Amino acid sequence: MVGTFVTPAAEAGDRGQLALRCCVVRETRLDTARIRAARRVIDPIFLDTPLYRCEELEPDLGCTVSIKLETANPVRSFKARGTEVVASLLAGHGSRAVVCASAGNLGQALAWSGRGRGLDVTVVASRLAPAVKLDRIRALDARLELVDGDFDMAREQAAAVARYYGIRLVEDSLDIETCEGAATIGLELMDSPTSFDAVLIALGGGALATGVGHVLKALAPEVEVICVQPLGAPAMTHSWRQRRVVTTDSTNTIADGVAGRRPIQAVLDDLLLVADDAVLVQEASIIAGMRMLLDHAGLVVEPSAALGIAAIIEDRERFAGRHVVTIVCGSNVDIDAYHRWVGAAPRHGC
Amino acid sequence: MVGTFVTPAAEAGDRGQLALRCCVVRETRLDTARIRAARRVIDPIFLDTPLYRCEELEPDLGCTVSIKLETANPVRSFKARGTEVVASLLAGHGSRAVVCASAGNLGQALAWSGRGRGLDVTVVASRLAPAVKLDRIRALDARLELVDGDFDMAREQAAAVARYYGIRLVEDSLDIETCEGAATIGLELMDSPTSFDAVLIALGGGALATGVGHVLKALAPEVEVICVQPLGAPAMTHSWRQRRVVTTDSTNTIADGVAGRRPIQAVLDDLLLVADDAVLVQEASIIAGMRMLLDHAGLVVEPSAALGIAAIIEDRERFAGRHVVTIVCGSNVDIDAYHRWVGAAPRHGC
């Protein structure tokens, strides 16, 4: 089944034009039947992750909050859902090698998925990525190549490596497997007996948002799909709002997992079809979200995984009384940095 | 199917007597068919919890380590597996009220399970139990009664409440539902495609150990079942070693969830049939285990949930090169105490 969607512009447009513009029905690049099929090639260790209501968060947040927890697996993020699809296709075609650029989590996931299938994995990452992520990529037997620039510089270098060796380049969010792998989270949300009103999704390159968003809009279009990005790395949100690719010169956020500067047109096109909103949050709210998840849910998360809670913190009124799901997408955090951020509250101080 | 077991004494006995003593075949109180049936009445939110290898722990521990994670659910411990069975039976029989003594986690779980089935839940707990556990019991609409003594004093008071009101007393570990609920973890371990050599189980009253141990000994008797208790609360371990109930006058451990003084004879009898060993660990090892789970697995756990890692830390040679599963049984920890314990390492200090 291919999802078809009324463009958000039609819904956002003025009422006088609504009838006309509703006729503009488009399709994302994703395919719901392929997403269902993806579940069969993804190692079950990454599937059917916990989804549970966390009442302890609710008095502070003023809404019903459920957590979709993507950290209790061997790579501590959702990324392996996509790399499992990529690696199984490559292995099925007899490929021997693959390369990706990574902010840290995709690289770990591709290393894990490739190792189990006899693939040589090269990961290109920024020298500034968290040491814990780089260490894990190495520990999973991948070849790690560091660049002096940021994630978008790593993307260029990974493309060069792929050309030079003639091997497959995995491009996060652009490659449909990364989106459809992430989209299996959406299927699991749909299988839940509980209904909810909105899903908060960390927005970086867009694989998670377009993947989950596609499934929700195909199967439960009434659920609000809200993407959340740091104010310090707003390129995709600006792009979504302006309906064209907007790049930035730099990023400035602790949420390293979503700190891209150059959105991809095809991903933006999909995002425009499935996202109901894209919001930007402050660093202080991300830290408050991390602290809240620790104090009230007992969860250590990386900054990107606290974006959803940060969005609620910044706009309690919007979510008041509603049932909101937030996808806790990763926990690969440098523990010393984590202590600095989360331990900074006076009551934890020395 | 009822499991039948050679008593550990036979396996531990000297070889000359083995043939004779192997004829002593006994049964636990648990029933594997009933445990399978229990899965059908337990809310799925508590079932099929993550089981995954955590390679980051392995260099430090010298063995292959998999985690069975029982914290990603609405009560943040495994206890609801048992209370779901209890509450569904009570509701099915038209009962309206139930009481239990609790070190904190059973009370939360019974409150959760009872609330959803219209049961009035009373929990009797020690005034010294972690505030976070007592707060959660109240938040889940249970009536909380505090006693000035410890958990075993709470047990007496809960029995008095049950007699006075003529309502069902849930006795953790004695009541078969609490053991068979916990035993569903064993079924999930058996369903894993991965084989392992040993399972490390926190030992308190014994529900978790006899439950999981029963299933393992029935379905995979070659897997070593190792119970772990703090040196500061050793009553059940002493009882297991001496094959008779041994009580202590007091306990002295941060692992509040397993701090009992008075083992129950019937539970000890079961434990003698299914446990291959029971070991005691120091407080420093429990703290080191908690810190290791934070630093290398990104998991916040309560002290009882770190007992398995503590056992490996204290005897790396025993586990060297083997595949060990540790059940991370709860994460209800006072966050300030947690920071004191885990943040005490010099590199996290101020």
XYZ file of C-alpha atoms in Angstrom:
700
model
C 0.000 0.000 0.000
C 1.330 3.380 -0.957
C 0.240 6.227 1.292
C -1.425 9.204 -0.310
C -1.695 12.461 1.490
C -3.233 15.847 1.216
C -0.355 18.288 1.420
C -0.118 20.222 4.676
C -0.324 23.381 2.639
C -3.894 22.509 1.755
C -4.779 22.124 5.409
C -2.892 25.272 6.319
C -4.280 27.259 3.428
C -7.088 29.747 3.760
C -10.541 28.290 3.708
C -11.522 29.874 0.435
C -8.959 27.830 -1.445
C -9.338 24.622 0.520
C -11.594 22.746 -1.888
C -9.301 23.388 -4.791
C -6.049 22.686 -3.011
C -7.283 19.473 -1.427
C -7.115 17.951 -4.836
C -3.332 18.114 -4.666
C -2.690 14.586 -3.447
C 0.865 13.340 -3.418
C 2.792 10.351 -2.300
C 5.906 10.037 -0.225
C 8.762 7.885 -1.455
C 7.888 5.379 1.277
C 5.689 2.337 0.852
C 3.661 0.842 3.671
C 3.828 -2.697 2.288
C 7.621 -2.466 2.048
C 7.708 -1.161 5.618
C 5.750 -4.203 6.757
C 8.177 -6.386 4.813
C 11.126 -4.628 6.457
C 10.057 -6.102 9.794
C 10.952 -9.521 8.445
C 14.596 -8.667 7.748
C 15.282 -6.595 10.856
C 16.771 -8.575 13.734
C 13.903 -8.926 16.242
C 16.192 -7.524 18.936
C 15.434 -4.085 17.465
C 11.685 -4.562 17.031
C 8.668 -4.312 19.309
C 10.388 -1.958 21.683
C 8.702 -0.864 24.906
C 5.812 1.579 24.587
C 4.438 2.600 27.941
C 2.751 5.422 29.722
C 4.957 7.263 32.167
C 2.637 8.817 34.734
C 5.493 10.241 36.768
C 6.185 12.735 33.983
C 2.613 13.873 33.752
C 2.172 16.245 36.720
C 5.086 18.327 35.440
C 4.027 18.216 31.810
C 0.270 18.531 32.100
C -0.544 15.857 29.553
C -0.605 12.076 29.235
C 2.850 10.932 28.146
C 3.840 7.608 26.641
C 7.405 6.679 25.839
C 8.500 4.627 22.865
C 11.900 3.436 24.045
C 14.505 2.820 21.352
C 17.546 2.517 23.604
C 17.339 -1.014 25.014
C 19.219 -2.776 22.236
C 22.847 -3.470 21.299
C 23.396 -0.077 19.625
C 21.233 2.016 21.943
C 19.354 3.859 19.218
C 16.625 3.268 16.615
C 19.109 3.450 13.748
C 19.621 -0.287 13.407
C 16.067 -0.658 12.129
C 17.301 1.024 8.957
C 20.765 -0.488 8.759
C 19.324 -3.965 9.160
C 17.334 -3.385 5.982
C 20.334 -1.946 4.148
C 22.729 -4.678 5.249
C 20.381 -7.542 4.515
C 19.792 -6.222 0.985
C 23.526 -5.766 0.421
C 24.369 -9.199 1.756
C 21.605 -10.683 -0.383
C 23.169 -9.104 -3.458
C 26.644 -10.364 -2.601
C 28.083 -6.975 -1.692
C 31.157 -6.997 0.494
C 31.559 -3.404 1.606
C 29.582 -0.325 2.509
C 30.319 3.194 3.702
C 28.271 5.835 5.483
C 28.673 9.219 7.053
C 27.370 9.336 10.576
C 26.823 11.692 13.464
C 27.571 8.585 15.510
C 24.477 6.456 15.826
C 24.027 5.391 12.201
C 27.669 4.345 12.121
C 27.278 2.100 15.147
C 24.132 0.599 13.721
C 25.649 -0.044 10.284
C 28.732 -1.518 11.939
C 26.525 -3.877 13.973
C 24.353 -4.878 11.021
C 27.335 -5.265 8.696
C 29.434 -7.291 11.121
C 26.765 -9.944 11.419
C 26.567 -10.267 7.629
C 30.259 -10.251 6.754
C 30.281 -6.738 5.315
C 33.284 -4.445 5.572
C 31.892 -1.242 7.039
C 33.529 2.162 6.812
C 32.116 5.022 8.816
C 33.078 8.630 8.219
C 32.389 10.895 11.167
C 33.303 14.263 12.531
C 36.261 14.346 14.874
C 33.943 16.363 17.122
C 31.361 13.586 17.509
C 31.003 12.251 21.075
C 33.932 9.974 21.926
C 31.540 7.306 23.179
C 29.962 7.028 19.735
C 33.307 6.892 17.940
C 34.633 4.290 20.384
C 31.606 2.095 19.834
C 31.947 2.287 16.048
C 35.538 1.056 16.369
C 34.573 -1.610 18.887
C 32.059 -2.984 16.399
C 34.905 -3.646 13.946
C 34.109 -0.840 11.514
C 36.844 1.217 9.877
C 36.424 4.722 11.245
C 37.551 7.720 9.222
C 37.443 11.095 10.951
C 37.076 14.473 9.274
C 37.932 17.820 10.768
C 34.595 19.367 9.872
C 31.069 18.597 10.962
C 28.532 15.963 9.894
C 27.933 17.546 6.511
C 31.666 17.460 5.807
C 31.618 13.795 6.739
C 28.848 13.269 4.189
C 31.043 14.648 1.427
C 33.973 12.509 2.488
C 31.821 9.363 2.673
C 30.628 10.013 -0.886
C 34.247 10.338 -1.986
C 35.136 7.034 -0.300
C 32.224 5.323 -2.007
C 33.270 6.629 -5.412
C 36.904 5.719 -4.896
C 36.254 2.136 -3.842
C 33.123 1.674 -5.900
C 31.101 0.591 -2.895
C 27.625 1.372 -1.668
C 27.166 4.693 0.068
C 24.431 4.656 2.689
C 22.926 8.103 2.950
C 20.855 8.544 6.062
C 17.333 9.821 5.345
C 17.936 9.932 1.584
C 18.194 6.164 1.228
C 14.717 4.788 1.459
C 15.801 1.829 3.610
C 16.817 4.178 6.416
C 13.383 5.794 6.327
C 11.405 2.584 5.969
C 13.425 0.892 8.700
C 12.635 3.757 11.051
C 9.030 3.606 9.861
C 8.600 0.207 11.544
C 8.339 2.229 14.759
C 5.193 3.709 13.278
C 3.711 0.267 12.689
C 4.386 -0.604 16.321
C 2.663 2.567 17.475
C -0.314 1.584 15.343
C -0.398 -1.891 16.901
C -0.733 -0.434 20.374
C -4.163 -0.881 22.000
C -3.881 2.689 23.255
C -4.805 5.605 21.076
C -2.941 8.875 21.247
C -3.278 12.373 19.917
C 0.219 13.388 18.891
C 3.667 11.935 18.307
C 6.778 13.979 18.983
C 9.698 13.038 16.770
C 13.295 14.237 16.868
C 14.110 15.864 13.540
C 17.582 15.629 12.055
C 18.089 14.339 8.541
C 14.456 13.268 8.528
C 14.500 9.450 8.321
C 12.716 9.011 11.643
C 10.211 11.786 11.022
C 9.324 10.829 7.455
C 9.268 7.134 8.351
C 7.025 7.339 11.378
C 5.097 10.193 9.834
C 4.358 8.195 6.690
C 2.873 5.313 8.650
C 0.836 7.553 10.908
C -0.582 9.575 8.045
C -1.365 6.401 6.104
C -3.010 4.538 8.975
C -4.051 7.144 11.549
C -4.119 10.538 9.856
C -5.828 12.130 12.836
C -2.686 11.732 14.966
C -0.638 14.904 14.927
C 2.928 14.396 13.698
C 5.172 16.986 15.315
C 8.867 17.219 14.508
C 11.201 18.779 17.035
C 14.600 20.276 16.324
C 17.010 22.396 18.379
C 17.041 26.134 17.756
C 20.770 25.660 17.308
C 20.335 23.305 14.332
C 17.171 24.513 12.613
C 17.886 23.863 8.923
C 15.224 21.221 8.286
C 12.598 23.053 10.316
C 13.259 26.268 8.406
C 13.098 24.257 5.201
C 9.780 22.694 6.190
C 8.335 26.070 7.076
C 9.532 27.731 3.888
C 8.790 24.677 1.743
C 12.249 24.809 0.179
C 15.691 23.664 1.253
C 17.247 26.174 3.625
C 20.814 25.531 4.750
C 22.734 27.059 7.617
C 26.438 27.819 7.937
C 26.887 26.148 11.285
C 25.094 24.434 14.133
C 25.244 25.085 17.840
C 23.539 22.460 19.974
C 24.336 19.650 22.384
C 21.946 17.467 20.377
C 24.723 16.114 18.172
C 22.480 13.436 16.664
C 20.322 15.958 14.804
C 22.883 18.667 14.032
C 22.734 18.839 10.231
C 23.087 21.962 8.112
C 22.032 20.775 4.666
C 18.588 19.205 4.346
C 17.999 16.850 1.420
C 15.321 17.949 -1.067
C 13.707 14.525 -1.459
C 13.455 14.097 2.311
C 11.985 17.561 2.687
C 9.402 16.709 0.040
C 8.346 13.684 2.094
C 8.364 15.649 5.313
C 6.071 18.250 3.792
C 3.564 15.488 3.155
C 3.562 13.875 6.592
C 4.518 16.439 9.247
C 1.793 18.528 10.806
C 4.292 20.803 12.472
C 7.987 21.355 13.068
C 9.041 23.211 16.185
C 12.343 24.502 17.508
C 13.380 24.223 21.153
C 16.031 25.835 23.277
C 19.083 24.103 24.714
C 17.852 24.738 28.249
C 14.653 22.861 27.460
C 16.598 19.924 26.036
C 18.597 19.724 29.257
C 15.432 20.077 31.332
C 13.934 17.254 29.281
C 16.951 15.029 29.868
C 16.783 15.748 33.588
C 13.060 15.059 33.707
C 13.515 11.720 31.945
C 16.182 10.818 34.482
C 14.336 12.008 37.572
C 10.856 10.788 36.678
C 11.400 7.940 34.242
C 14.800 6.621 35.303
C 16.059 7.001 31.748
C 19.468 8.182 30.613
C 19.050 9.651 27.144
C 21.156 11.545 24.680
C 20.092 15.132 23.996
C 18.277 14.321 20.731
C 16.071 11.872 22.611
C 14.851 14.618 24.942
C 13.608 16.890 22.152
C 10.024 15.668 22.515
C 9.876 16.409 26.220
C 11.543 19.762 25.523
C 8.746 20.610 23.103
C 6.118 19.901 25.750
C 8.027 21.954 28.323
C 8.035 24.917 25.942
C 4.350 24.735 25.081
C 2.405 23.001 27.859
C -0.776 24.688 26.743
C -0.666 23.079 23.331
C -0.517 19.584 24.800
C -2.672 20.073 27.896
C -4.905 17.069 28.499
C -3.796 15.275 25.335
C -2.064 11.904 25.033
C 1.379 12.420 23.556
C 3.922 9.787 22.511
C 7.572 10.760 22.481
C 10.120 8.545 20.786
C 13.188 8.202 22.991
C 15.485 7.603 20.072
C 18.947 7.099 21.582
C 21.050 6.919 24.722
C 24.570 7.179 23.347
C 25.790 10.019 25.460
C 29.195 10.834 26.833
C 28.584 10.140 30.491
C 30.792 12.944 31.762
C 29.022 15.456 29.569
C 25.733 13.960 30.728
C 26.670 14.478 34.370
C 27.608 18.066 33.609
C 24.274 18.748 31.925
C 21.931 16.848 34.147
C 23.809 17.201 37.395
C 23.843 20.961 37.097
C 20.607 21.387 39.029
C 21.257 22.911 42.450
C 19.754 19.946 44.309
C 22.276 17.629 42.681
C 25.145 20.065 43.116
C 27.963 19.739 45.602
C 3.542 -29.704 32.807
C 4.969 -29.923 36.279
C 8.731 -29.652 36.499
C 10.612 -32.396 38.289
C 14.129 -31.895 39.453
C 17.007 -33.721 40.935
C 17.798 -31.917 44.156
C 20.955 -29.798 44.060
C 22.203 -31.863 46.983
C 22.421 -34.861 44.676
C 24.505 -32.938 42.167
C 26.636 -31.459 44.909
C 27.012 -34.745 46.780
C 30.095 -36.886 46.565
C 30.243 -39.210 43.588
C 29.926 -42.395 45.640
C 26.414 -41.441 46.710
C 25.273 -39.891 43.462
C 23.383 -42.848 42.053
C 21.383 -43.279 45.212
C 20.654 -39.635 45.813
C 19.645 -38.950 42.210
C 16.540 -40.929 42.922
C 15.326 -38.114 45.162
C 13.203 -36.306 42.613
C 10.965 -33.536 43.839
C 8.696 -30.910 42.442
C 8.503 -27.221 43.101
C 5.144 -25.649 43.854
C 5.261 -24.030 40.419
C 3.683 -25.406 37.289
C 5.040 -24.697 33.809
C 1.618 -24.946 32.134
C 0.195 -22.438 34.603
C 3.172 -20.152 33.917
C 2.389 -20.301 30.204
C -1.240 -19.524 31.014
C -0.147 -16.577 33.166
C 1.132 -14.852 30.050
C -2.446 -14.569 28.850
C -3.635 -12.560 31.861
C -0.620 -10.292 32.261
C -0.959 -6.948 30.473
C 1.359 -7.250 27.441
C 3.042 -4.016 28.504
C 4.955 -6.111 31.060
C 5.806 -9.018 28.752
C 8.479 -9.674 26.140
C 10.872 -7.210 27.676
C 14.185 -6.412 25.976
C 16.859 -9.108 26.101
C 20.072 -7.975 24.468
C 23.784 -8.429 24.603
C 25.667 -5.492 26.039
C 29.166 -5.674 24.586
C 30.265 -2.466 26.288
C 30.168 -4.259 29.638
C 32.235 -7.171 28.438
C 35.834 -5.847 28.449
C 35.450 -4.967 32.121
C 33.683 -8.169 33.083
C 35.527 -10.733 30.975
C 32.436 -12.601 29.852
C 29.570 -12.253 27.401
C 26.776 -10.323 29.115
C 23.145 -10.091 28.127
C 20.635 -7.940 29.910
C 17.013 -8.835 30.505
C 15.524 -5.407 31.126
C 12.523 -5.251 33.454
C 12.439 -1.502 33.989
C 10.796 -0.127 30.838
C 7.200 -0.373 31.994
C 4.744 1.708 34.037
C 6.005 0.420 37.423
C 9.692 0.096 36.534
C 10.151 -3.408 37.923
C 9.263 -7.025 37.123
C 6.776 -7.219 39.981
C 3.702 -6.472 37.899
C 4.066 -9.829 36.154
C 2.966 -11.363 39.460
C 0.433 -8.771 40.516
C -1.281 -8.979 37.160
C -1.948 -12.651 37.827
C -3.127 -11.965 41.374
C -5.373 -9.065 40.410
C -6.944 -10.793 37.440
C -7.826 -13.808 39.594
C -9.257 -11.590 42.323
C -11.287 -9.532 39.876
C -12.504 -12.726 38.244
C -13.766 -13.941 41.609
C -15.504 -10.675 42.366
C -13.113 -9.557 45.107
C -13.054 -5.864 45.873
C -9.982 -5.412 48.042
C -6.479 -6.703 48.575
C -3.548 -5.934 50.844
C 0.156 -6.632 50.646
C 3.344 -5.820 52.451
C 5.978 -4.387 50.182
C 9.549 -3.201 50.163
C 8.221 -0.777 47.557
C 8.071 -2.446 44.184
C 5.372 -5.044 44.844
C 3.182 -2.313 46.285
C 3.481 -0.188 43.162
C 2.772 -3.171 40.970
C -0.254 -4.308 42.964
C -1.541 -0.740 43.008
C -1.211 -0.562 39.213
C -2.811 -3.955 38.606
C -5.573 -3.323 41.123
C -6.421 0.149 39.873
C -7.118 -1.158 36.400
C -9.480 -3.797 37.772
C -11.401 -1.739 40.292
C -9.734 -3.271 43.357
C -9.101 -1.323 46.556
C -5.418 -1.834 47.241
C -3.745 -1.374 50.609
C 0.027 -1.477 50.812
C 1.895 -1.780 54.081
C 5.498 -0.635 53.882
C 8.348 0.403 56.082
C 8.634 4.094 56.794
C 12.274 3.631 55.787
C 11.492 2.481 52.234
C 12.742 4.865 49.516
C 10.475 7.898 49.280
C 10.198 7.471 45.527
C 8.610 4.046 45.978
C 6.189 5.256 48.642
C 5.233 8.290 46.544
C 4.500 6.092 43.548
C 2.307 3.747 45.593
C 0.242 6.737 46.696
C 0.162 8.165 43.183
C -1.310 4.901 41.926
C -4.299 5.394 44.241
C -3.387 2.720 46.778
C -3.919 3.235 50.504
C -0.442 3.302 52.005
C 0.096 2.270 55.612
C 3.561 2.804 57.051
C 5.151 0.861 59.893
C 8.099 1.940 61.968
C 9.987 -1.308 61.486
C 11.418 -2.987 58.421
C 9.885 -5.089 55.660
C 9.297 -8.074 57.916
C 7.390 -5.857 60.345
C 5.305 -4.669 57.399
C 4.522 -8.297 56.598
C 3.054 -8.804 60.055
C 1.009 -5.646 59.811
C -0.316 -6.562 56.365
C -1.434 -9.918 57.717
C -3.244 -8.131 60.537
C -4.969 -5.815 58.054
C -6.064 -8.797 55.971
C -7.500 -10.560 59.006
C -9.259 -7.450 60.270
C -10.968 -6.631 56.977
C -11.286 -10.199 55.793
C -9.541 -9.429 52.525
C -6.938 -11.213 50.459
C -3.365 -10.901 51.677
C -0.819 -11.088 48.880
C 2.380 -12.556 50.237
C 5.309 -11.990 47.918
C 7.152 -15.211 47.076
C 4.828 -17.347 49.201
C 1.830 -16.791 46.953
C 2.307 -18.907 43.901
C 1.005 -16.198 41.549
C 3.935 -13.947 42.464
C 6.382 -16.731 41.597
C 4.625 -17.876 38.453
C 4.204 -14.305 37.239
C 7.939 -13.750 37.656
C 8.539 -17.102 35.992
C 7.233 -15.735 32.696
C 10.649 -14.067 32.446
C 12.083 -17.564 32.293
C 9.839 -18.465 29.363
C 11.058 -15.383 27.526
C 14.671 -16.344 28.158
C 13.883 -19.764 26.720
C 12.315 -18.211 23.628
C 15.515 -16.333 22.838
C 17.442 -17.615 19.814
C 20.635 -17.122 21.827
C 21.831 -19.766 24.251
C 23.561 -18.832 27.480
C 25.415 -20.536 30.272
C 24.186 -18.886 33.438
C 21.480 -16.572 34.717
C 22.139 -14.212 37.602
C 19.046 -13.480 39.656
C 18.572 -11.021 42.510
C 17.487 -12.963 45.585
C 15.131 -11.417 48.106
C 11.972 -13.239 49.131
C 12.590 -15.686 46.311
C 9.720 -15.181 43.838
C 12.013 -14.129 40.999
C 14.615 -16.802 41.704
C 12.203 -19.691 42.145
C 10.099 -18.533 39.220
C 12.865 -18.119 36.674
C 14.775 -21.018 38.191
C 11.793 -23.349 37.837
C 11.433 -22.621 34.133
C 15.139 -22.924 33.440
C 15.482 -26.199 35.285
C 12.372 -27.562 33.562
C 13.346 -26.491 30.045
C 17.116 -25.918 30.033
C 18.590 -27.660 33.077
C 22.118 -27.106 31.822
C 21.845 -23.358 32.401
C 23.309 -22.433 35.764
C 20.857 -20.620 38.039
C 22.790 -18.346 40.365
C 21.053 -16.283 43.033
C 22.734 -13.130 44.302
C 22.081 -11.427 47.608
C 23.854 -8.646 49.496
C 26.171 -9.660 52.341
C 24.139 -7.210 54.377
C 20.884 -9.157 53.883
C 21.983 -12.781 53.643
C 19.105 -14.680 55.297
C 17.853 -16.578 52.248
C 21.372 -17.393 51.051
C 22.301 -18.727 54.471
C 19.073 -20.703 54.477
C 19.810 -22.155 51.031
C 23.303 -23.140 52.087
C 22.185 -24.715 55.341
C 19.047 -26.202 53.803
C 16.897 -24.802 56.611
C 15.362 -21.421 57.351
C 17.932 -19.107 58.886
C 16.745 -15.679 60.010
C 18.771 -12.606 60.867
C 18.073 -9.861 63.381
C 18.643 -6.993 60.994
C 19.748 -6.064 57.497
C 22.301 -3.547 56.369
C 22.312 -2.903 52.639
C 21.398 -0.236 50.104
C 19.589 -2.957 48.135
C 16.262 -2.253 49.821
C 14.345 -4.442 47.389
C 15.899 -7.662 48.694
C 16.398 -6.773 52.351
C 14.383 -9.500 54.096
C 15.266 -11.181 57.384
C 12.819 -14.090 57.525
C 12.830 -16.531 54.619
C 9.676 -18.536 54.000
C 10.057 -22.321 54.306
C 7.990 -23.196 51.228
C 9.972 -20.749 49.091
C 13.245 -22.103 50.418
C 12.095 -25.610 49.534
C 11.529 -24.503 45.945
C 14.791 -22.617 45.835
C 16.655 -25.719 46.960
C 15.285 -27.507 43.908
C 16.116 -24.903 41.277
C 19.125 -22.835 42.356
C 22.593 -24.065 41.484
C 24.224 -21.519 43.724
C 23.527 -18.549 45.969
C 26.257 -15.986 46.450
C 26.665 -12.925 48.628
C 28.175 -9.663 47.398
C 29.560 -6.588 49.080
C 27.961 -3.154 49.020
C 30.954 -1.733 47.142
C 30.373 -4.254 44.362
C 26.691 -3.348 44.148
C 27.648 0.286 43.722
C 30.332 -0.625 41.182
C 27.691 -2.629 39.321
C 25.271 0.302 39.293
C 28.021 2.584 38.020
C 29.025 0.101 35.329
C 25.424 -0.215 34.127
C 25.224 3.566 33.914
C 28.591 4.143 32.260
C 28.536 1.237 29.824
C 24.874 0.434 29.304
C 23.222 3.800 29.895
C 20.938 2.238 32.484
C 19.815 3.718 35.780
C 19.001 0.826 38.094
C 18.124 0.357 41.721
C 20.719 -1.454 43.838
C 18.945 -4.833 43.712
C 19.137 -4.754 39.931
C 22.923 -4.488 40.027
C 23.411 -7.643 42.103
C 24.147 -9.777 39.051
C 26.880 -7.472 37.777
C 28.241 -7.296 41.331
C 28.523 -11.093 41.374
C 30.572 -11.066 38.182
C 32.790 -8.276 39.521
C 33.520 -10.357 42.608
C 34.324 -13.560 40.731
C 35.442 -12.783 37.173
C 37.244 -16.100 36.967
C 34.052 -18.081 37.482
C 32.349 -16.413 34.546
C 35.325 -15.943 32.227
C 34.388 -16.656 28.626
C 30.834 -17.702 29.475
C 27.569 -16.120 28.339
C 25.755 -14.729 31.347
C 22.280 -13.197 31.514
C 21.547 -10.760 34.295
C 17.985 -9.725 35.031
C 17.840 -5.971 35.581
C 14.824 -6.209 37.827
C 14.004 -2.613 38.812
C 14.880 1.054 38.498
C 12.908 2.602 41.335
C 15.704 4.451 43.001
C 15.762 7.692 44.923
C 17.621 9.853 42.439
C 19.505 11.846 45.063
C 20.745 8.666 46.728
C 21.611 7.345 43.288
C 23.713 10.404 42.540
C 25.489 9.978 45.871
C 26.280 6.338 45.145
C 27.120 6.465 41.491
C 28.507 9.973 41.366
C 30.986 9.193 44.110
C 33.706 8.157 41.678
C 36.491 10.766 41.556
C 35.965 11.481 37.848
C 32.360 12.466 38.540
C 33.189 14.366 41.690
C 33.177 18.110 42.079
